Structures are given as structure tokens and as C-alpha cells.
PDB file of C-alpha atoms in Angstrom:
ATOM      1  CA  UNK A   1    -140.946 -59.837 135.983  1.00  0.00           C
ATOM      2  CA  UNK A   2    -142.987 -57.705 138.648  1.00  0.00           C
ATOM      3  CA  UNK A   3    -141.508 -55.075 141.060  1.00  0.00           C
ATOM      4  CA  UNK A   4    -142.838 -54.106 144.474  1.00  0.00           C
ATOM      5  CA  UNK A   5    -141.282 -50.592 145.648  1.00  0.00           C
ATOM      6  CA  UNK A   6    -142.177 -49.120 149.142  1.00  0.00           C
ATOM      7  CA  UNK A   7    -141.092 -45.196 149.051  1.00  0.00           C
ATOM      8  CA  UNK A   8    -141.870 -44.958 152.718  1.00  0.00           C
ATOM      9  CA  UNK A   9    -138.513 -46.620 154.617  1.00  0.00           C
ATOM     10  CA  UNK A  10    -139.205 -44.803 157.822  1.00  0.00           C
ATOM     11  CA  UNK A  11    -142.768 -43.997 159.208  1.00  0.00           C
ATOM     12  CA  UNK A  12    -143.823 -42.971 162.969  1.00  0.00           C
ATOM     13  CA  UNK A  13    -147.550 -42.595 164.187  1.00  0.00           C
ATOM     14  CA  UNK A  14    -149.164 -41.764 167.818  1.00  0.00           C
ATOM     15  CA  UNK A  15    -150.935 -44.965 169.817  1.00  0.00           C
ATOM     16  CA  UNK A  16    -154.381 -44.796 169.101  1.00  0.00           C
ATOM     17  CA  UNK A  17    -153.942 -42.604 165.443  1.00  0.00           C
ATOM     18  CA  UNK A  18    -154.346 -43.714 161.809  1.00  0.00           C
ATOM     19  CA  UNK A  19    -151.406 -44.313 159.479  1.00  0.00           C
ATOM     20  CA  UNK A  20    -151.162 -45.728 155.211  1.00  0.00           C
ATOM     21  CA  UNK A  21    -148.404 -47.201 154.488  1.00  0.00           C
ATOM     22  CA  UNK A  22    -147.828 -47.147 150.504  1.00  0.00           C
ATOM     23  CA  UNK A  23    -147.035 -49.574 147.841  1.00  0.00           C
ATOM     24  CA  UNK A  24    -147.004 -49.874 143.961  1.00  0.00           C
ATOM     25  CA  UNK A  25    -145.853 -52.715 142.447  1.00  0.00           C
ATOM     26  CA  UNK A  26    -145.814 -53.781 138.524  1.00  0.00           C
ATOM     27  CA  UNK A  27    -146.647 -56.741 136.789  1.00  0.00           C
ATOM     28  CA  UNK A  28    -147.818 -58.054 133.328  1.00  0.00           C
ATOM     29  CA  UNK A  29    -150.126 -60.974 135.124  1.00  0.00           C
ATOM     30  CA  UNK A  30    -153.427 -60.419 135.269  1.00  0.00           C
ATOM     31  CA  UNK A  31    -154.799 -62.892 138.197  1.00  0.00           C
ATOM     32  CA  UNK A  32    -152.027 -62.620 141.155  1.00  0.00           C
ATOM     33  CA  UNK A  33    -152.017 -61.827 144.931  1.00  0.00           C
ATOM     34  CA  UNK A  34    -150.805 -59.143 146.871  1.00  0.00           C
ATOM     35  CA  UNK A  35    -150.273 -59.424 150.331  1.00  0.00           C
ATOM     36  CA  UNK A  36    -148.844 -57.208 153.772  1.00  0.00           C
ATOM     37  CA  UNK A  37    -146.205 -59.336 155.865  1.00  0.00           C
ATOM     38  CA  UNK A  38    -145.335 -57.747 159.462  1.00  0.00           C
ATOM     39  CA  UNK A  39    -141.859 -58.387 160.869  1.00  0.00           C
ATOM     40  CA  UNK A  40    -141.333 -57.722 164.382  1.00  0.00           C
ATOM     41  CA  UNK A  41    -138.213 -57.404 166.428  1.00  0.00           C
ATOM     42  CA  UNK A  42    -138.555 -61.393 167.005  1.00  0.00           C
ATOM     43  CA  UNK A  43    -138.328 -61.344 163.236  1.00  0.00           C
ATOM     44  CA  UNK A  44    -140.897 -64.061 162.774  1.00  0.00           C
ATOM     45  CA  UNK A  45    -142.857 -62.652 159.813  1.00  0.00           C
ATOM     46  CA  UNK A  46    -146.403 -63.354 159.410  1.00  0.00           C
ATOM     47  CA  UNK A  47    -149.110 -62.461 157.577  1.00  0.00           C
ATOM     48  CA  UNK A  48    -151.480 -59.436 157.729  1.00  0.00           C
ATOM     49  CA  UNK A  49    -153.562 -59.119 154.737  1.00  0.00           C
ATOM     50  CA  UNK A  50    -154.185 -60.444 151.512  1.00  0.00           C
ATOM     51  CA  UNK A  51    -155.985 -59.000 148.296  1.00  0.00           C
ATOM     52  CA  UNK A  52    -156.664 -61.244 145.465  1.00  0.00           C
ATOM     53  CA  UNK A  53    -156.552 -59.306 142.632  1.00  0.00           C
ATOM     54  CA  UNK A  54    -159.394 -60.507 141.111  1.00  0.00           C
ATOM     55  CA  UNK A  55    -161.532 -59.234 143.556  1.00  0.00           C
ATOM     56  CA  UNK A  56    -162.690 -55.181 143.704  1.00  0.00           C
ATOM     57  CA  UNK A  57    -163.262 -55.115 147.218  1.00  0.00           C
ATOM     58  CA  UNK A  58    -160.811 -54.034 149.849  1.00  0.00           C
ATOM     59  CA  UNK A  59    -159.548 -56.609 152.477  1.00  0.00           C
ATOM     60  CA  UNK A  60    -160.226 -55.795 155.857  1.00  0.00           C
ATOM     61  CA  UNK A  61    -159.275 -57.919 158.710  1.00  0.00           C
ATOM     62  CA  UNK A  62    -159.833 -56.002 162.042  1.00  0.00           C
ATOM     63  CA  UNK A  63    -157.534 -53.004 162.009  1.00  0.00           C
ATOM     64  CA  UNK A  64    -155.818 -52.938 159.161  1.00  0.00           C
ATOM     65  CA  UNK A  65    -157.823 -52.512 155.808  1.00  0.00           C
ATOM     66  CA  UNK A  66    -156.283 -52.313 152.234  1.00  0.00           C
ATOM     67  CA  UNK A  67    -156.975 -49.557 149.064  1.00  0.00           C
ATOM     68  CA  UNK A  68    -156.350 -51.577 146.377  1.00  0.00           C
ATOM     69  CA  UNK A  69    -156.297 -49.393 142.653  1.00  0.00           C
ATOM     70  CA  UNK A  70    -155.955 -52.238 140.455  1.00  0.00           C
ATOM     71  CA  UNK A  71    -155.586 -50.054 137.258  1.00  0.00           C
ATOM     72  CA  UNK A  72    -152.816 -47.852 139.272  1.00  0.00           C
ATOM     73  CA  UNK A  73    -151.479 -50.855 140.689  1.00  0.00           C
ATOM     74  CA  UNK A  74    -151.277 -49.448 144.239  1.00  0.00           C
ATOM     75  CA  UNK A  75    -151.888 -51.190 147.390  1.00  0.00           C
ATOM     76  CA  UNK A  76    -152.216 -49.138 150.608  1.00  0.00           C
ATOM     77  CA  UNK A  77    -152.293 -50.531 154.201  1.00  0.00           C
ATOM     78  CA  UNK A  78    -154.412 -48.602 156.771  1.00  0.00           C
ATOM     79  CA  UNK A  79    -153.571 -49.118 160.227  1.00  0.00           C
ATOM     80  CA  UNK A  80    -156.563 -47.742 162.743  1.00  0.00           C
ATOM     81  CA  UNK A  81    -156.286 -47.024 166.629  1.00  0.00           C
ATOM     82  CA  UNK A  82    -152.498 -47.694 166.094  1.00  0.00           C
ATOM     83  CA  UNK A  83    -150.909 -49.963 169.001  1.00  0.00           C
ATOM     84  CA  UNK A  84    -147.700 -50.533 170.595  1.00  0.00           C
ATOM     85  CA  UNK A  85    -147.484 -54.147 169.525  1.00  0.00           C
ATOM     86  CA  UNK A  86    -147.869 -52.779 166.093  1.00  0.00           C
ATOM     87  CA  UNK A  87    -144.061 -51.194 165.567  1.00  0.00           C
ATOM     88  CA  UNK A  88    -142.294 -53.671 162.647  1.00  0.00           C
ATOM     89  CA  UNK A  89    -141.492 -53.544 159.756  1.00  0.00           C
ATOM     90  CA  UNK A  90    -143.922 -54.239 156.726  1.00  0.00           C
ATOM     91  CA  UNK A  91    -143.018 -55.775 153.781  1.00  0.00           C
ATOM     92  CA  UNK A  92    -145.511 -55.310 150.708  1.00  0.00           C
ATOM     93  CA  UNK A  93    -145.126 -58.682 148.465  1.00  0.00           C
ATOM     94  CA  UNK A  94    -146.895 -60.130 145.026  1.00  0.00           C
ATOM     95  CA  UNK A  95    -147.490 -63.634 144.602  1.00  0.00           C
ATOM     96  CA  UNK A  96    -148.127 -65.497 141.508  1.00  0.00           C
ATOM     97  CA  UNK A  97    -147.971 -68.995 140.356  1.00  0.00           C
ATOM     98  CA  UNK A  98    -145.581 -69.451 143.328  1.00  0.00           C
ATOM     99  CA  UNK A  99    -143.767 -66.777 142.060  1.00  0.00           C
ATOM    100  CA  UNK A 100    -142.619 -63.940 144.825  1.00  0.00           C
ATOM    101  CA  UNK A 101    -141.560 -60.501 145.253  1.00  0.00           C
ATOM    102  CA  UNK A 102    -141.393 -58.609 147.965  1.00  0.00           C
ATOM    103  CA  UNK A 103    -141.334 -54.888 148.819  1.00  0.00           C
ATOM    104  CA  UNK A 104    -137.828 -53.276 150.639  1.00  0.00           C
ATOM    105  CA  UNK A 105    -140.078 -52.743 153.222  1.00  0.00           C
ATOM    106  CA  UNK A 106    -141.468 -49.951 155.791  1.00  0.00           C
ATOM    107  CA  UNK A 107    -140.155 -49.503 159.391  1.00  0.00           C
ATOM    108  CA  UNK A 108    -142.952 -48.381 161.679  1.00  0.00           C
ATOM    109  CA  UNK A 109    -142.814 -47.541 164.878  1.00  0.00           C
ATOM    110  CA  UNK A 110    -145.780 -46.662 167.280  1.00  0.00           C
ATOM    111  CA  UNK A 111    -144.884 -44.283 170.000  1.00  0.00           C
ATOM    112  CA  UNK A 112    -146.881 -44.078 173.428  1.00  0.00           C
TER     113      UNK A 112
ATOM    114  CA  UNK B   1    -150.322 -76.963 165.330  1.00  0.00           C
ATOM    115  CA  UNK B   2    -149.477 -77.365 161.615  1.00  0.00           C
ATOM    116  CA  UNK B   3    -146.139 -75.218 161.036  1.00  0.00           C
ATOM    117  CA  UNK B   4    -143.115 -74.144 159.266  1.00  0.00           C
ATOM    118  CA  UNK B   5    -139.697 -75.996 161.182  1.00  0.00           C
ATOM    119  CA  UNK B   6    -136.573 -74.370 160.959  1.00  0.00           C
ATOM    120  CA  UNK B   7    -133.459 -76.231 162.156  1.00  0.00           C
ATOM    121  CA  UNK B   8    -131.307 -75.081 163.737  1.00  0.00           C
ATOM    122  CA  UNK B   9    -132.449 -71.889 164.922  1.00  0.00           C
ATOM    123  CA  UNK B  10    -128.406 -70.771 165.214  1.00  0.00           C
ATOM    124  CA  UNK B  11    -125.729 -72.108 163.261  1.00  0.00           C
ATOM    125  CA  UNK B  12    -122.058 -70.968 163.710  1.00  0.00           C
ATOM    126  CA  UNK B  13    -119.323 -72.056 161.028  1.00  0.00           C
ATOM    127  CA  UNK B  14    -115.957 -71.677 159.908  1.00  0.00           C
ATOM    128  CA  UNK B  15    -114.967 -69.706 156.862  1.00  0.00           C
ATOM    129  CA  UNK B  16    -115.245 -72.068 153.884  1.00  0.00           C
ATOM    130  CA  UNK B  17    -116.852 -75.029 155.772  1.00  0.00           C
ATOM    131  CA  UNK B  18    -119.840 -76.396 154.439  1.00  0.00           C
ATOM    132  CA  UNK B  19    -123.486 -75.411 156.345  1.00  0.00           C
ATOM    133  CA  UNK B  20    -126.510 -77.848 155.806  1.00  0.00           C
ATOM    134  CA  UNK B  21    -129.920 -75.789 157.408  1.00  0.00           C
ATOM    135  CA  UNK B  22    -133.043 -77.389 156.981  1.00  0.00           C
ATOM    136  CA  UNK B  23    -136.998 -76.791 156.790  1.00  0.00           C
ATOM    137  CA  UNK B  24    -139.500 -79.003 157.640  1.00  0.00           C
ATOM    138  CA  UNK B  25    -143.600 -78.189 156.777  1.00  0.00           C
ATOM    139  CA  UNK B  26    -146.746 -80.070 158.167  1.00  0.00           C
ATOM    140  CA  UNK B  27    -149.070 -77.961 156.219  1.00  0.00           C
ATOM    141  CA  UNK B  28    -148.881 -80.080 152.791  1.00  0.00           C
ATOM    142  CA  UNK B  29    -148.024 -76.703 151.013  1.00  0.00           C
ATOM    143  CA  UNK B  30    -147.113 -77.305 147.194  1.00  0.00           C
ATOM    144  CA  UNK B  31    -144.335 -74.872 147.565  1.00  0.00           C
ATOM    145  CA  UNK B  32    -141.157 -74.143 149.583  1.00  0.00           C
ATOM    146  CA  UNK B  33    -138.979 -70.879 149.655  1.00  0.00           C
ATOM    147  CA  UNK B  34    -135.555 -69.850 150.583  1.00  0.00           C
ATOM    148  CA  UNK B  35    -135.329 -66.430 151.635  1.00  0.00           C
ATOM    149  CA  UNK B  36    -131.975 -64.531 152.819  1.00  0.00           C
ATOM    150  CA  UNK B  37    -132.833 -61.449 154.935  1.00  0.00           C
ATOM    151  CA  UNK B  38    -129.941 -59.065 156.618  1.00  0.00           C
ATOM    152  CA  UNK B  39    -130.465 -57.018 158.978  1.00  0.00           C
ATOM    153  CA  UNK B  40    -133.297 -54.307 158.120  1.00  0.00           C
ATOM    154  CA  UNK B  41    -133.479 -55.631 154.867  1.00  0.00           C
ATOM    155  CA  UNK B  42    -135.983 -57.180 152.782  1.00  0.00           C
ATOM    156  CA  UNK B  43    -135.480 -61.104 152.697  1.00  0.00           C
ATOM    157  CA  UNK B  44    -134.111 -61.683 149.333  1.00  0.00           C
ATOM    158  CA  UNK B  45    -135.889 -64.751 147.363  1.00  0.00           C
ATOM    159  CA  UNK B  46    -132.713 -67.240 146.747  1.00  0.00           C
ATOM    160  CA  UNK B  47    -134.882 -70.491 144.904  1.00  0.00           C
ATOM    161  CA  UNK B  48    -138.024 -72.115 146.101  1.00  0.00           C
ATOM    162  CA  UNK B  49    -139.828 -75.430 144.611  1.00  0.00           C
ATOM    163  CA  UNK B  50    -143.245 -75.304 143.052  1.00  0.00           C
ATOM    164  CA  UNK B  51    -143.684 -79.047 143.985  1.00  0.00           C
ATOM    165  CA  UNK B  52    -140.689 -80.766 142.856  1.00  0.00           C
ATOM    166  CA  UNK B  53    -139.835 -77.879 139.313  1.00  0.00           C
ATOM    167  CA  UNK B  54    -136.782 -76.141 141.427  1.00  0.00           C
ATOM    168  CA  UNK B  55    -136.517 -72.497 140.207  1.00  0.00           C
ATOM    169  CA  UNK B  56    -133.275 -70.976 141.143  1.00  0.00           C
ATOM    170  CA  UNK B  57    -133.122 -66.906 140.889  1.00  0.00           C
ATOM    171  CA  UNK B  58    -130.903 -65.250 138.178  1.00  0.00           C
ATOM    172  CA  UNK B  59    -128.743 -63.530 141.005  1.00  0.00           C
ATOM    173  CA  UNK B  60    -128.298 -66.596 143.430  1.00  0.00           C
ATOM    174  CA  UNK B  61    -124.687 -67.596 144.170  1.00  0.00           C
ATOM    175  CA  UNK B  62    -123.584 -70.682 142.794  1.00  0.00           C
ATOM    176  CA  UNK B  63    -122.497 -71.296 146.053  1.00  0.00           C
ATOM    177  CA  UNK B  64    -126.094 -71.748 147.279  1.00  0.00           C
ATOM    178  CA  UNK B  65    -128.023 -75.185 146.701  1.00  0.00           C
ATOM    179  CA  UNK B  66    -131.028 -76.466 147.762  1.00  0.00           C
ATOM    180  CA  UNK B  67    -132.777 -79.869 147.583  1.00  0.00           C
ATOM    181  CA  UNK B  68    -136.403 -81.172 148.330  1.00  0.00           C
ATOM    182  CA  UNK B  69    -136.214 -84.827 148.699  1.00  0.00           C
ATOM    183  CA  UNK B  70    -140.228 -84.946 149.225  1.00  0.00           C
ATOM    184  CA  UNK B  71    -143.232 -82.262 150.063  1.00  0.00           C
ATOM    185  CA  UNK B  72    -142.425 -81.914 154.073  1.00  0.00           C
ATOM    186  CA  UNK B  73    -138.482 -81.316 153.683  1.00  0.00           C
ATOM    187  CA  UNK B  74    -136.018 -78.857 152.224  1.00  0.00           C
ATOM    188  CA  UNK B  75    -132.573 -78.178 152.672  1.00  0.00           C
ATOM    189  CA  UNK B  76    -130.293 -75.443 151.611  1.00  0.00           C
ATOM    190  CA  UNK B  77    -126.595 -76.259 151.264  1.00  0.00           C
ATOM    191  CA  UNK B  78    -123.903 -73.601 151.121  1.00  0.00           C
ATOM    192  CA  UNK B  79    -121.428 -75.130 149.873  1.00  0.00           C
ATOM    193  CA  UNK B  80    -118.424 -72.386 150.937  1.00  0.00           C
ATOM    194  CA  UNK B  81    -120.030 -69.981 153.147  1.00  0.00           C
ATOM    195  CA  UNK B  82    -117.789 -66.293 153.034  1.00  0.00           C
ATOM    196  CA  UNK B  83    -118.462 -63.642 155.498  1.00  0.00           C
ATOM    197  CA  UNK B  84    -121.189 -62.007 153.632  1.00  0.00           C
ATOM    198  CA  UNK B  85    -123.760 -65.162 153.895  1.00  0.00           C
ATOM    199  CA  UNK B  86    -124.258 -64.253 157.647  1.00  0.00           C
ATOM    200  CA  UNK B  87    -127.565 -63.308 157.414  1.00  0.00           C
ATOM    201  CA  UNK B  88    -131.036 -64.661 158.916  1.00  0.00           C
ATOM    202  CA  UNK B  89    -132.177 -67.304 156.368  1.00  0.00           C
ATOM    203  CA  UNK B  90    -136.179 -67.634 156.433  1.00  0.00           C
ATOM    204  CA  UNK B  91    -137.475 -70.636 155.016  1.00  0.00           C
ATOM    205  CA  UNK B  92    -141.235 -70.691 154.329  1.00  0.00           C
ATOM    206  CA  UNK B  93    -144.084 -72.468 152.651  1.00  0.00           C
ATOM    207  CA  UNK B  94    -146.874 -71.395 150.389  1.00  0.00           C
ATOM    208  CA  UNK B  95    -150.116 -73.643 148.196  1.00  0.00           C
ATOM    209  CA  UNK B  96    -150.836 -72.146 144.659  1.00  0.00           C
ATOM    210  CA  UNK B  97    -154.125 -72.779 144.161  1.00  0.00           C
ATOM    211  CA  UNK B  98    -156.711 -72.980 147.113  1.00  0.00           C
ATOM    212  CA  UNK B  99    -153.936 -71.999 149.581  1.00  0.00           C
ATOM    213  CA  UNK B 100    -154.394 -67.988 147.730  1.00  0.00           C
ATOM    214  CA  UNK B 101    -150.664 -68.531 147.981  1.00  0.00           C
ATOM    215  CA  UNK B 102    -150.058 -66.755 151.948  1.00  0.00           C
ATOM    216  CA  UNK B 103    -146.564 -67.533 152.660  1.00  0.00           C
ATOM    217  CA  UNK B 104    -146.030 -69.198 156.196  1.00  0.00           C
ATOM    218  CA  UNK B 105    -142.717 -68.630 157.684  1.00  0.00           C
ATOM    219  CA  UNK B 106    -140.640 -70.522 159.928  1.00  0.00           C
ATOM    220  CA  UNK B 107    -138.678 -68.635 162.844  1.00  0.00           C
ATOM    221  CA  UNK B 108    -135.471 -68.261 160.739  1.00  0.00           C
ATOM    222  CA  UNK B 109    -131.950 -69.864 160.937  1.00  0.00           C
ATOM    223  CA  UNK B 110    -129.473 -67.275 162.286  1.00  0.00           C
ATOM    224  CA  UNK B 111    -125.586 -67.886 160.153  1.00  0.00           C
ATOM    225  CA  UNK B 112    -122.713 -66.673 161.631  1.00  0.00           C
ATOM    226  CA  UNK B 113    -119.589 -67.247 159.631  1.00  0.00           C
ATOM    227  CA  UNK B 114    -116.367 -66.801 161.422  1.00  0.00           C
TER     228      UNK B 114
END
């Protein structure tokens, strides 16, 4: 069975700054994907990034970029030029085979 | 637009009396999840299909069912619903394979038991 643990329940950051949000997780699988959901007071989750594992280089999608340490098994999430719109909550998950797990999750909120 | 359906979006019921919520998916994804999330929790995986192999998890109530009569539809059933199963239930949809297994979520089903 895999675990996903987020140590961070609470984090804050200035509009505009930089914040990681952290994220280990354990599994036996080899080939499996890890992913960042963002849940925001409408709690309509979606997606923000996704890491196949197979694949040594970090995600990136605008913003938000990934530091993925396969052999630690960590999975960061980098937030640049921090927004409003971006306070949520983000939930780390693992996928496999159709197989979930997801993280207890990080509250963040962005203030002005 | 291809989507995740959640019906209804609020559903109030009595102590005890059966609740039928269901999920609908246009996007042809090979598997369907039922998540239970409380408030400022993480949803908590319940049982999801991998096409029609139903895999319940170890710590799901007995109370909770679910059925998947074909790819686009599934239905959770709780059978006697107590006060603690008023939650937000998140139903959402995922393809292993080419899909690199994103999960797309519906809007939720809000439960309030009285």
C-alpha cells in the first residue's frame, strides 16, 4: 500500500512571493503518478500538476513547478509570484493502476 | 464540454432513510471514484471501478454501496445514512493508461442527515 503525508497543514505567503509546499509519499510500485489537486473555497478540486514517475524532469505548468527526488520519494510544489486566487487547499495524491491516495492536505492562504 | 455530473448537488435526508446520489461522465474514463471529504479534510477514497472490477476499501462501511451499470454512470447507495455520513461526497473519473490517470472531479454532492 502507498502513503502520501503532507507535514505542512497550515502555510501563509505574501502576493507576489515564492512558497514549496512539501510531500513524501511511499510506495513499492515502480511506474506510478503523482499529482497536486487545488481545492478552493467552492470546493471543486482540480488539477494542478502531474509528474509521471518515469520521467526525471520536473513538471512545470506556468507558475507552479514540481522537485521531484524519485529515490527520496519527495514531491515539492513551487508556487511563483503567489496570487490571491491561489489560497486553497492542496492535496498531494499517487495514482497507480487506478489505484489512489491522497495527501491530508495543505491549507494556503495568500495574503494581499 | 466533456465533464464529471454530480446529482444532486444537495441532498437532505432523514436519519436511517435510504440516499441514492449519482455521477454521470462524458469523458469515456475507464475509471470512477467515490470520495467522502468533511470539512477541511482530505476526501477519503470509499470504492471506485477500474472498468467494471469494483474495489471496495478495507475501511468502507458496509453501509456504503455503489454500482456502475455501464462506463458513463455510477451510483452510491447508503443504505442507512447516521449523522456522521454528512459530508461532501466527490465523485470523479480517471483513464489508466493514456489518460496518465488525472482525476476529474465533479462539483460534489452536499449530505445533510437530520
Amino acid at each position: 500500500a502507498q502513503t502520501v503525508t503532507q507535514s505542512q497543514p497550515e502555510m501563509s505567503v505574501q502576493e507576489a512571493e515564492t512558497v514549496t509546499l512539501s510531500c513524501t509519499y511511499d510506495t513499492s510500485e515502480s511506474n506510478y503518478y503523482l499529482f497536486w489537486y487545488k481545492q478552493p473555497p467552492s470546493r471543486q478540486m482540480i488539477l494542478v500538476i502531474r509528474q509521471e514517475a518515469y520521467k526525471q524532469q520536473n513538471a512545470t505548468e506556468n507558475r507552479f513547478s514540481v522537485n521531484f527526488q524519485k529515490a527520496a520519494k519527495s514531491f515539492s510544489l513551487k508556487i511563483s509570484d503567489s496570487q490571491l486566487g491561489d489560497t486553497a487547499m492542496y492535496f498531494c495524491a499517487f495514482a497507480n493502476a487506478g489505484k489512489s491516495t491522497f495527501g491530508d492536505g495543505t491549507t494556503l492562504t495568500v495574503k494581499p | 464540454d466533456a465533464m464529471v455530473i454530480q446529482n444532486p448537488r444537495y441532498q437532505v435526508t432523514q436519519f436511517g432513510k435510504p440516499v441514492t446520489l449519482s455521477c454521470s461522465q462524458t469523458l469515456n474514463h475507464n475509471v470512477m471514484y467515490w470520495y467522502q471529504q468533511k470539512s477541511s479534510q482530505a476526501p477519503k477514497l470509499l470504492f471506485h471501478y477500474y472498468d467494471k472490477d469494483f474495489n471496495n476499501e478495507a475501511d468502507t462501511p458496509d453501509n456504503f454501496q455503489s454500482r456502475r451499470p455501464n462506463t458513463s454512470f455510477c451510483f452510491l447507495d447508503i443504505r442507512s445514512p447516521g449523522l456522521g455520513d454528512a459530508a461532501m461526497y466527490l465523485c470523479a473519473t480517471s483513464r489508466v493508461g493514456a489518460g496518465g490517470e488525472t482525476q476529474y472531479f465533479g462539483p460534489g454532492t452536499r449530505l445533510l442527515v437530520l
